[in-house]
XYZ file of C-alpha atoms in Angstrom:
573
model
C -34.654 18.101 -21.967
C -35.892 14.745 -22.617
C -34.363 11.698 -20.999
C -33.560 10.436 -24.049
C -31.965 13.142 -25.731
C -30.506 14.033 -22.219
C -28.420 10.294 -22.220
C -27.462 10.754 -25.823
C -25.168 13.523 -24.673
C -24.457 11.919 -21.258
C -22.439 9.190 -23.863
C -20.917 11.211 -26.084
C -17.649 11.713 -24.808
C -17.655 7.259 -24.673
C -17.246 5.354 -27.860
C -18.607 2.184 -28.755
C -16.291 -0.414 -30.187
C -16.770 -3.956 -31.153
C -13.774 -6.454 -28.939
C -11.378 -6.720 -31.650
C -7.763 -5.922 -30.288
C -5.229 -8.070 -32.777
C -1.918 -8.549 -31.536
C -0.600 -8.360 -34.752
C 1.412 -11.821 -34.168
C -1.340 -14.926 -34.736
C -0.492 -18.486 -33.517
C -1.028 -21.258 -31.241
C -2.235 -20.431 -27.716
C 0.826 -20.171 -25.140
C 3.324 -19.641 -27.971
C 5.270 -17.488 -26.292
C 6.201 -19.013 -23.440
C 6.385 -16.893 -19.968
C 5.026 -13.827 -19.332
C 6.760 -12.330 -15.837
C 5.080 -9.287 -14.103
C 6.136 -7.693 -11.155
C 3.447 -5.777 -9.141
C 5.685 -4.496 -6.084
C 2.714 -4.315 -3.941
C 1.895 -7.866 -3.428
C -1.673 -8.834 -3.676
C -3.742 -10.407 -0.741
C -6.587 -11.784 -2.520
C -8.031 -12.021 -6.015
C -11.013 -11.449 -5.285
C -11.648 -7.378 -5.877
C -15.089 -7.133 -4.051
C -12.850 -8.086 -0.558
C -10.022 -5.391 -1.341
C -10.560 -1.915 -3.181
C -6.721 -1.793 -3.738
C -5.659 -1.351 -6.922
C -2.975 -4.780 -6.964
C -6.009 -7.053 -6.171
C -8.150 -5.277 -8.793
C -5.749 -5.431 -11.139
C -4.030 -9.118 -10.725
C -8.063 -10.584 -10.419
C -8.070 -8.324 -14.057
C -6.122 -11.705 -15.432
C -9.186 -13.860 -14.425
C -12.290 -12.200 -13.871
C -14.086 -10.234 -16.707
C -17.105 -7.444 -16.772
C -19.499 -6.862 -19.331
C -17.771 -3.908 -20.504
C -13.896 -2.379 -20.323
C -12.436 0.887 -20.627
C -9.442 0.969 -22.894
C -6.210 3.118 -22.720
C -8.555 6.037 -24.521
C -11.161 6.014 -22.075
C -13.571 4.330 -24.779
C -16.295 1.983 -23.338
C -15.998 -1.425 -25.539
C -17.954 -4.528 -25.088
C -16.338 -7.318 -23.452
C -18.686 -10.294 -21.876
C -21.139 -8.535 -23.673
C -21.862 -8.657 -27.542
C -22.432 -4.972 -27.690
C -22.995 -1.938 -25.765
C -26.642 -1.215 -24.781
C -27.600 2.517 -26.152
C -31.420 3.554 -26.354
C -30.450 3.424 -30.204
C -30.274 0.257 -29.843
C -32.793 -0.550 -27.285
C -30.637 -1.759 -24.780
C -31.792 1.201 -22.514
C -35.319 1.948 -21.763
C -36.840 5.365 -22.762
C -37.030 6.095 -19.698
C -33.668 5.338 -18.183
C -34.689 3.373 -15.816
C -32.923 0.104 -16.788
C -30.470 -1.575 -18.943
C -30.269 -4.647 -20.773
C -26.956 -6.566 -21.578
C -26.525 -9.707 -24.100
C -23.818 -11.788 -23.067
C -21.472 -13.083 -25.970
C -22.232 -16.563 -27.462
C -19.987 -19.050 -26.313
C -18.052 -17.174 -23.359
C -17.302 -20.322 -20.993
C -15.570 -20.404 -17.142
C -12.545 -21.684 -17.233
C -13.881 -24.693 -15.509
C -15.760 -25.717 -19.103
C -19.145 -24.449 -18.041
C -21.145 -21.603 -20.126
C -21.358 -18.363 -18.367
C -25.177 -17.373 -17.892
C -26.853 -14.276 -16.773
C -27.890 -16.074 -13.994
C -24.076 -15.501 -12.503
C -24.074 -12.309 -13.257
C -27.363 -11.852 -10.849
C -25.559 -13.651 -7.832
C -22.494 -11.265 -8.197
C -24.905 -7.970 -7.787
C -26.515 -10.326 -4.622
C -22.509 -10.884 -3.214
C -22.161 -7.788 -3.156
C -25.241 -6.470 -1.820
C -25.499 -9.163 0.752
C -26.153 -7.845 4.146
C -22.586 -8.238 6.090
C -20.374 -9.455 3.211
C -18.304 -6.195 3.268
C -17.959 -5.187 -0.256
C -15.193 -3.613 -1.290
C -17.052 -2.158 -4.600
C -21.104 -1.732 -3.286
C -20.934 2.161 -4.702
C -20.637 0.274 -8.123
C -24.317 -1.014 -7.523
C -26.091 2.116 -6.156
C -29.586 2.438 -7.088
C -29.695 -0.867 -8.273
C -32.999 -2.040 -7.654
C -32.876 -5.361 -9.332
C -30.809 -7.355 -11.467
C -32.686 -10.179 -13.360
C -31.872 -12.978 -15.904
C -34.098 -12.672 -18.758
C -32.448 -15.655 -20.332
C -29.291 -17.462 -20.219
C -27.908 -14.870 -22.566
C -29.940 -11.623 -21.550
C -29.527 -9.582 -18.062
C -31.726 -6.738 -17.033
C -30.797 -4.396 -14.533
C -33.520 -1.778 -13.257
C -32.845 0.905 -11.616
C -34.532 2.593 -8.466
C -34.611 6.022 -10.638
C -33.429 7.258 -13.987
C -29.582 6.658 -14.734
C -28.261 8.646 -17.181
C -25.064 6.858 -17.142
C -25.988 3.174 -16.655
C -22.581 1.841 -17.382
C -21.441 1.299 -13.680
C -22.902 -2.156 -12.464
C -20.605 -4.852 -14.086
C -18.778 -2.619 -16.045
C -15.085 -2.251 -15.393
C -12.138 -3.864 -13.715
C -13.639 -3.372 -9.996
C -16.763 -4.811 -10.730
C -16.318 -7.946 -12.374
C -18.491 -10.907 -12.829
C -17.713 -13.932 -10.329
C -18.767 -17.372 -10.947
C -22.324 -18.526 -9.280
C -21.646 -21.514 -8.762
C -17.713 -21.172 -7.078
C -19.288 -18.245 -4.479
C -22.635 -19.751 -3.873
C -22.143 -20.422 -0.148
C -19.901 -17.030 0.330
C -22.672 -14.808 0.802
C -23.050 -11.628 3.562
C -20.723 -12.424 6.479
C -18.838 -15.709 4.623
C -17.418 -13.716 2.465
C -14.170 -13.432 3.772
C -13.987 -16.653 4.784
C -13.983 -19.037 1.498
C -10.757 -18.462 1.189
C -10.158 -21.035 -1.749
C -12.374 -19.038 -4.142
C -11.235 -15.670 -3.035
C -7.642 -17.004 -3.920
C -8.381 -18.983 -6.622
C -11.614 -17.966 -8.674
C -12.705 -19.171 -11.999
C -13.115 -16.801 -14.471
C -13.301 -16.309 -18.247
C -9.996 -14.508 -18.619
C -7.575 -15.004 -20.333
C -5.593 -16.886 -17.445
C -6.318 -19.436 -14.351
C -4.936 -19.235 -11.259
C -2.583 -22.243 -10.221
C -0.624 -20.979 -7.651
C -1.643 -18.531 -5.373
C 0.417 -17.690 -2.145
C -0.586 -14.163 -0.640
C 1.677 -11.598 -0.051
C 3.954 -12.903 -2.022
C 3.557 -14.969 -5.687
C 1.004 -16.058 -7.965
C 1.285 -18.401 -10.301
C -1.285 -18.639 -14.113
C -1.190 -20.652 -16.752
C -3.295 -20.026 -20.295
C -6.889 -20.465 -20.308
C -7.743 -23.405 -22.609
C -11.392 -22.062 -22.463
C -11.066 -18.337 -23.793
C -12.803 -17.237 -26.321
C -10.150 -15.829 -28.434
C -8.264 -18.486 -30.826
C -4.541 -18.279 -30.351
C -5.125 -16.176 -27.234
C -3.562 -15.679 -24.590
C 0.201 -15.799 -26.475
C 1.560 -16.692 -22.645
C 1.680 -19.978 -21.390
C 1.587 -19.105 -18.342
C 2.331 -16.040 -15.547
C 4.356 -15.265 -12.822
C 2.854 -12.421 -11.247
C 5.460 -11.072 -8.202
C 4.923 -9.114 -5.547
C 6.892 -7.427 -2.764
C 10.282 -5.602 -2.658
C 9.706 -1.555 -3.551
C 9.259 -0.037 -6.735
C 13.062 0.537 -7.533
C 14.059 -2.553 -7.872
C 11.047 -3.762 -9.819
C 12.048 -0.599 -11.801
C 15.649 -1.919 -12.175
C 14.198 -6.041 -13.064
C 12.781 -4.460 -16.091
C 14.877 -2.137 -17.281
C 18.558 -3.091 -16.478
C 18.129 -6.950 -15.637
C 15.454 -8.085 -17.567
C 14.142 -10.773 -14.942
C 10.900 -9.393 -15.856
C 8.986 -7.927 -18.685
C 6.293 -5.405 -16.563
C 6.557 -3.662 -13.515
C 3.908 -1.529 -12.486
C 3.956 1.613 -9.962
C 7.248 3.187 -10.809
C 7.354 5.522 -8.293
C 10.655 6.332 -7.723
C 12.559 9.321 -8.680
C 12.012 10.987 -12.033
C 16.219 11.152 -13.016
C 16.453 7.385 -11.540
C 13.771 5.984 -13.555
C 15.171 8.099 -16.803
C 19.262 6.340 -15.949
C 17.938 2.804 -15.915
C 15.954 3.399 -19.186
C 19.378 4.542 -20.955
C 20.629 0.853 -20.252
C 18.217 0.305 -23.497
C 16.496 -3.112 -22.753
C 13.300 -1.477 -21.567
C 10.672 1.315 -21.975
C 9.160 3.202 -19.338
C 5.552 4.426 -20.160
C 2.858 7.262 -18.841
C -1.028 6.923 -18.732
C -2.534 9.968 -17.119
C -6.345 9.564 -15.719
C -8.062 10.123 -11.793
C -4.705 9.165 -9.624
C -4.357 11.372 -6.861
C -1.590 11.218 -4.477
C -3.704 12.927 -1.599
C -3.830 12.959 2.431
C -6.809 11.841 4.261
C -7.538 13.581 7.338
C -9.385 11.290 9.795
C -12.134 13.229 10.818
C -12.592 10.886 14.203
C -10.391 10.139 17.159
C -7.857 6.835 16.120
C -6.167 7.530 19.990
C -5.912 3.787 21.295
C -6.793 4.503 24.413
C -10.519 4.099 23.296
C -9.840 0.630 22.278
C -12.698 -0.940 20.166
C -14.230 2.481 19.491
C -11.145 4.180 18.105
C -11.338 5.561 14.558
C -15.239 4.895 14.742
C -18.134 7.113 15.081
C -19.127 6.035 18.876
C -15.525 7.440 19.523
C -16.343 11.167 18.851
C -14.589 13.410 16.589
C -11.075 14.192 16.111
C -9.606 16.373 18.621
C -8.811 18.908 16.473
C -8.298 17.754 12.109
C -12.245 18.399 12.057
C -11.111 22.233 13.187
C -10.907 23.832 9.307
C -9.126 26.535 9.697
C -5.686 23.957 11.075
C -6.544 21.777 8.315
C -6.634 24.167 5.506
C -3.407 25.852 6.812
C -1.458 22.621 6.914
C -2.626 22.559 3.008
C -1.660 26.181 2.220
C 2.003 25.170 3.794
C 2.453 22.332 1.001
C 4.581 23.126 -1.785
C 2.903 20.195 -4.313
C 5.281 21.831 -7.284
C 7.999 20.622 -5.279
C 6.625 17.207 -4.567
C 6.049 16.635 -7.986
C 10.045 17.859 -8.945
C 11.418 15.379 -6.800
C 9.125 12.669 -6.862
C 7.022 12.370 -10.472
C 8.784 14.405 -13.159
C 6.743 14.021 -15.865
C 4.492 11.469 -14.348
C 2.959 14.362 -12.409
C 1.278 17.549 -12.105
C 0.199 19.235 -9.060
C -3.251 19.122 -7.965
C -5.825 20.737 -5.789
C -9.068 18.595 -6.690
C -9.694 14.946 -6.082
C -11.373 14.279 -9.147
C -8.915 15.915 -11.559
C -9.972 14.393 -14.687
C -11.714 14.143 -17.366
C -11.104 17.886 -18.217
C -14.966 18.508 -18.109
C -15.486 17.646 -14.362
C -11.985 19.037 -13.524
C -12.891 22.428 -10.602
C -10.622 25.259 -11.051
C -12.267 26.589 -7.882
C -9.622 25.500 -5.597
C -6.241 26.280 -7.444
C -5.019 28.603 -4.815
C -3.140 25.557 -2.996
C -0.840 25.289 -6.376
C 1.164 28.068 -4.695
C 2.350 27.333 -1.253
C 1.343 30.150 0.938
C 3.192 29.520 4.312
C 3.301 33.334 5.703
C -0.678 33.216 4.909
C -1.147 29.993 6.848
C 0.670 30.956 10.371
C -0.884 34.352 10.141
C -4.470 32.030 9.342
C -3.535 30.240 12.665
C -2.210 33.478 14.726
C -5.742 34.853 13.923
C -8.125 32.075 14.920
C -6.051 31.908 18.417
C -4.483 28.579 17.794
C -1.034 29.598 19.074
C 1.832 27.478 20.711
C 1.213 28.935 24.356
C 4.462 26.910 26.180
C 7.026 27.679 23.993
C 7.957 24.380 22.492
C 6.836 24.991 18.710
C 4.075 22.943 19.027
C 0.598 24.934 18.618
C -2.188 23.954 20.648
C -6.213 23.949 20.166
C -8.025 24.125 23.877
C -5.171 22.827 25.514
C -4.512 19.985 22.669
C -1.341 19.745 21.190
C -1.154 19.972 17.150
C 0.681 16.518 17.012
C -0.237 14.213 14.531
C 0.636 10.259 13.537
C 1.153 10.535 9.896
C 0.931 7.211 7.995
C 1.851 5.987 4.664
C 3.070 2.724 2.804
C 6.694 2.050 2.379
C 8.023 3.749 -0.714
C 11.197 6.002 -1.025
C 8.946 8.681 -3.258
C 6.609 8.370 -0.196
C 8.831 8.823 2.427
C 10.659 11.870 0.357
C 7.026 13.290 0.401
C 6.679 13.061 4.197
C 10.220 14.029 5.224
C 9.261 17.497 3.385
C 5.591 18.019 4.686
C 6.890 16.948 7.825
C 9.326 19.809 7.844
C 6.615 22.227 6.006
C 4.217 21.138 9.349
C 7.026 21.915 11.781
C 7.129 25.776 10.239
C 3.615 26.062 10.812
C 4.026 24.538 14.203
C 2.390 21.122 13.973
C 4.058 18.225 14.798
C 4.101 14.907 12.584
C 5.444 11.860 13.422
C 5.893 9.589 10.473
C 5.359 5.645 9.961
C 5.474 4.067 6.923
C 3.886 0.563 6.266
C 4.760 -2.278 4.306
C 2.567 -1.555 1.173
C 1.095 -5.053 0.806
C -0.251 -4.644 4.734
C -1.578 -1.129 4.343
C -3.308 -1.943 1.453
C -4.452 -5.376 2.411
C -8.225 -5.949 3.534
C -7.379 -7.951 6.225
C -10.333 -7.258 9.106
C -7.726 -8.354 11.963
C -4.944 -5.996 10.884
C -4.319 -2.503 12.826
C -2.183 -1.227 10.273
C -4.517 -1.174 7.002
C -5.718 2.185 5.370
C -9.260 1.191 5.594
C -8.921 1.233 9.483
C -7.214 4.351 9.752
C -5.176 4.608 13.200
C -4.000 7.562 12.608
C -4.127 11.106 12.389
C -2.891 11.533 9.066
C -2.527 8.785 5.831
C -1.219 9.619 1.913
C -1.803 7.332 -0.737
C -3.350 6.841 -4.445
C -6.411 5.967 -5.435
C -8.848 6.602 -8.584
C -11.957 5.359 -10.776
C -12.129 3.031 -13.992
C -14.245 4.378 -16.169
C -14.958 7.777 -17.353
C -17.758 9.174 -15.292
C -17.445 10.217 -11.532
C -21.070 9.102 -10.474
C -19.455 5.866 -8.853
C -16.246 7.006 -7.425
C -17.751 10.343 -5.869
C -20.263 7.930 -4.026
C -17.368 7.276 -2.064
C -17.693 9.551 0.112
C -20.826 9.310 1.148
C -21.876 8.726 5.170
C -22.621 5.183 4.740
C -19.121 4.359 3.187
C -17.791 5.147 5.937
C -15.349 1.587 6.906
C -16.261 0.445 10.598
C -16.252 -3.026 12.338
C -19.857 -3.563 11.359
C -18.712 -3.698 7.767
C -15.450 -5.369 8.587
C -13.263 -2.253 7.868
C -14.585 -2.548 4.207
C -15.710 1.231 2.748
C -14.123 3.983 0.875
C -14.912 6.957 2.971
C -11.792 6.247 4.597
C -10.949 9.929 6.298
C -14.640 9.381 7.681
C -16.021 12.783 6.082
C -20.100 12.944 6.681
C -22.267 15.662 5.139
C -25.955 15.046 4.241
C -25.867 18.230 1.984
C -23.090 16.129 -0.132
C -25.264 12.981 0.088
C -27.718 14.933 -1.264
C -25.630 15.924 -4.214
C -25.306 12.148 -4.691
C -28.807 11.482 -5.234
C -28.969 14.422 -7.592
C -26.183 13.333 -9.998
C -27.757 9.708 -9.941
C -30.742 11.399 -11.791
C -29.203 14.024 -13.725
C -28.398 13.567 -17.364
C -26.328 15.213 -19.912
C -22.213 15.850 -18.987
C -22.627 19.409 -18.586
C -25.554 19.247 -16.286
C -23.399 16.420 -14.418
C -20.506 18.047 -14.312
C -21.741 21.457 -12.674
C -22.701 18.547 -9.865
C -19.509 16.734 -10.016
C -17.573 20.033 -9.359
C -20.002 20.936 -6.505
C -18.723 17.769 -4.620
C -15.195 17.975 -5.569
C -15.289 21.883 -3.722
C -17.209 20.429 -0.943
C -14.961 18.060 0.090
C -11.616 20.238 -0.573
C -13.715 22.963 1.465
C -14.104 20.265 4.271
C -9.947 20.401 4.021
C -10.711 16.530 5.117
C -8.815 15.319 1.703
C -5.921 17.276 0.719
C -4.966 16.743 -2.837
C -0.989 16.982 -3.765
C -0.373 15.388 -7.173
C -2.382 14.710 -10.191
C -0.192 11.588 -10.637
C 0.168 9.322 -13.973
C 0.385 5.291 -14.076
C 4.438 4.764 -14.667
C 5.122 1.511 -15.772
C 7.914 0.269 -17.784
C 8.226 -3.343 -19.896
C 10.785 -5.071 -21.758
C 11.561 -3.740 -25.319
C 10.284 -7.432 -26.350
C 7.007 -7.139 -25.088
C 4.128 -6.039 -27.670
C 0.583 -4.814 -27.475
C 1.260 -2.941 -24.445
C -1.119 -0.399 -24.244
C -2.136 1.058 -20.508
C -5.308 2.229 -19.285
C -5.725 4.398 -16.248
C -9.160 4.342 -17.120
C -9.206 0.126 -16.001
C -7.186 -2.501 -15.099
C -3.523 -1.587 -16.503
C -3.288 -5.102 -17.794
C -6.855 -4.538 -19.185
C -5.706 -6.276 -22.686
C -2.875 -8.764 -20.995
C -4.700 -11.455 -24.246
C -3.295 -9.220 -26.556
C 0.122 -9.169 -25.101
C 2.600 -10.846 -27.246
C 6.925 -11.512 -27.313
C 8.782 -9.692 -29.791
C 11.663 -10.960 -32.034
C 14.472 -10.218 -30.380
């Protein structure tokens, strides 16, 4: 197949649209007054390429732009860009080996100044920078070189063909930052320009004037955007903290705000306070997986500054797979999704779950909990409670794990059942839950963030914007692994390493065409369920609800969920 033919079908599920999102509702800029959005999860910084979690990615969405979004379809639309480069349109080389954007005319920082290709070279060298940490480096694999043509023209070349070349740039978590703002935040300084990592300029449709972390930021409109008589919102209050229910409950019974984001709280709740009538709770599906992450090396404190790294050895007994697969075969994910999700669920037994073409059906045997198989799977390998206390052992090691999660009644639900689903199979758990906005903070100096992993056992969400995997199953490569070199920045957080599956990496970077890709794609989803070092639970959907005043709503789980917050408008009442 030629490579050209080969990315022509490698893009054919993604259509090409030209920015043009009308709110229906023209008019001055900041018509409408206040826009207030609570995001229970408070964010620590805006600055995504210091925090992979989803609240900074999706608050910085408000400032900081890419050259290309993903809408609430999944359909790849130009943004900063004027259009999206094809080889049609000879904005990708025959060859695949590079890609070449044109930046809008006109597209200015918020600060007045034009935005250049030259700062969109100086984001790929942030995040590249030896040291700096970042959050979003699988976005730039195989980069070889991003250059600026001219002010308006940026060429990135790749180290080998991509047949899917939208990843650099593109998407909520891999915005464009400001050259000029970040210049002397490179490698190991990162982290520590704090003023631009709270407050960055960006094109969006807002600035940032208030910015307190952990706890409340404050926009206003951006006189600078692009868009005449966008945003309609003066300004922004964008909240964070409490827990999901009561953000749930400011929307839809109080109406102290008009979006709250991360509903999840129980199904039959969530349907009560929508009868109240004031507010509408909505569903995107995409890549969210509620999953546990087994850490596949020792977190026990007694090895101090070694533990949860590689110089502290391996796990005493999560990398064993026939213990981790049982504890999987003695989850009842049907039931999890019942009493946590409803309809904003489905269980799952792959990480990558969507789109349907890279979805593995290979592993669907966990969708029925199996709990007489996996005792009599212990019995057999000779992992047996030998003392009599209902606590199995493996050489003399008890089965007792730490089992960590943020603070969320749906989560805690969640672990109060696995815990007792553990205790039948004789392994211990002992449950903590963290305060979300800590666990999911990328704060180097805290013990209690996901990235670090202290533990034995962690659940949480994560997922991909976009539409193709290459980026997101990167993540689990050996280098991603999060350590103190990198500052407990990475994504490999359960620490899985196997150079067959960074071998599959290099081979999807340089195969074309979806089918082709997606026999890959499924090859790494079964590897790592095989490892039993993630175990899926639920295929779970973005729940959100907003005020029956707000319009344009329309959420992505492809993006940022506030990926057209410009278009947003206030309804007659």
């Amino acid at each position: 197949m030629k490579l050209r033919s080969a990315l022509m079908g490698a893009t054919a599920a993604v259509a090409f649209a030209p920015m043009a999102f009308a709110d229906g509702h023209e008019g001055e800029r900041g018509r409408d007054g206040q826009l207030n959005i609570i995001y229970w999860q408070a964010p620590s910084t805006l600055n995504p390429y210091l925090s992979g979690g989803t609240k900074e990615v999706e608050s910085a969405s408000l400032v900081l732009e890419s050259l290309g979004r993903f809408t609430n379809t999944g359909e790849l639309v130009p943004w900063l860009a004027a259009e999206i480069p094809t080889v049609e349109n000879g904005g990708i080389s025959e060859d695949l080996t590079s890609i070449t954007w044109t930046l809008q005319d006109g597209v200015m920082w918020s600060d007045g100044t034009p935005l250049t290709a030259n700062d969109a070279v100086f984001t790929w060298q942030y995040c590249t920078a030896e040291g700096g940490g970042c959050a979003q480096a699988s976005y730039f694999d195989g980069v070889e070189s991003v250059e600026a043509v001219d002010d308006m023209t940026i060429k990135i070349t790749f180290d080998a063909p991509k047949p899917f070349p939208y990843t650099a740039l593109v998407g909520a978590e891999s915005p464009i930052i400001q050259a000029a703002q970040f210049a002397d935040c490179l490698g190991a300084a990162a982290p520590t320009c704090v003023d631009a990592n709270f407050g960055p300029i960006g094109t969006g449709p807002f600035v940032v004037t208030d910015f307190k972390a952990n706890d409340v930021i404050q926009f206003s409109a951006n006189e600078n955007f692009r868009v005449d008589g966008q945003p309609a919102f003066e300004t922004v209050l964008f909240k964070g903290g409490g827990d999901a229910a009561a953000a749930a409950r400011s929307v839809l019974e109080t109406g102290e705000f008009d979006y709250a984001w991360n509903l999840q709280i129980d199904p039959t709740v969530l349907s009560d306070m929508e009868s109240a009538g004031i507010g509408t709770v909505v569903t995107a599906f995409g890549t969210s997986v509620e999953r546990l992450h087994l850490n596949q090396t020792n977190p026990s404190p007694d090895l101090g500054d070694l533990r949860a790294t590689a110089e502290g050895g391996a796990h005493p007994f999560l990398t064993n797979r026939t213990i981790a697969q049982a504890m999987s075969m003695a989850i009842d994910r049907g039931l999890l999704v019942e009493i946590g999700y409803g309809a904003g669920g489905q269980p799952t037994c792959n990480v990558l779950p969507a789109p349907a073409v890279y979805a593995s059906t290979a592993n669907d045997a966990c969708l029925t909990q199996d709990m007489a198989g996996a005792i009599a799977l212990l019995d057999e390998a000779g992992i047996v409670d030998t003392d009599g206390d209902g606590v199995r052992e493996l050489d003399g090691t008890p089965l007792v794990v730490s089992y960590q999660t943020s603070t969320n009644a749906v989560r805690q639900d969640a672990q109060a059942l696995i815990k007792q689903w553990w205790s039948e199979l004789g392994i211990q758990a002992d449950l903590r839950n963290i305060d979300a906005s800590v666990f999911f903070g990328g704060d180097p100096a805290s013990p209690d963030t996901f990235q670090k992993f202290y533990a034995d056992v962690e659940m949480y969400t994560n997922n991909f914007a976009g539409v193709d995997p290459e980026a997101y199953m990167a993540n689990w490569a050996c280098k991603e692994w999060p350590s103190p070199e990198s500052q407990w920045q990475g994504s490999n957080m359960q620490r899985f390493c196997d150079p067959a599956y960074d071998a599959l990496i290099d081979e999807l970077a340089s195969t074309a065409g979806i089918e082709a890709r997606a026999e890959i794609v499924k090859q790494m989803n079964d590897m790592l369920m095989e490892s039993y070092s993630i175990i899926p639970l639920v295929h779970r959907g973005g729940v959100s609800a907003h005020a029956n005043t707000l319009g344009g709503i329309a959420i992505s789980d492809w993006d940022s969920e506030l990926w057209n917050i410009a278009s947003w408008y206030r309804m007659g009442e």
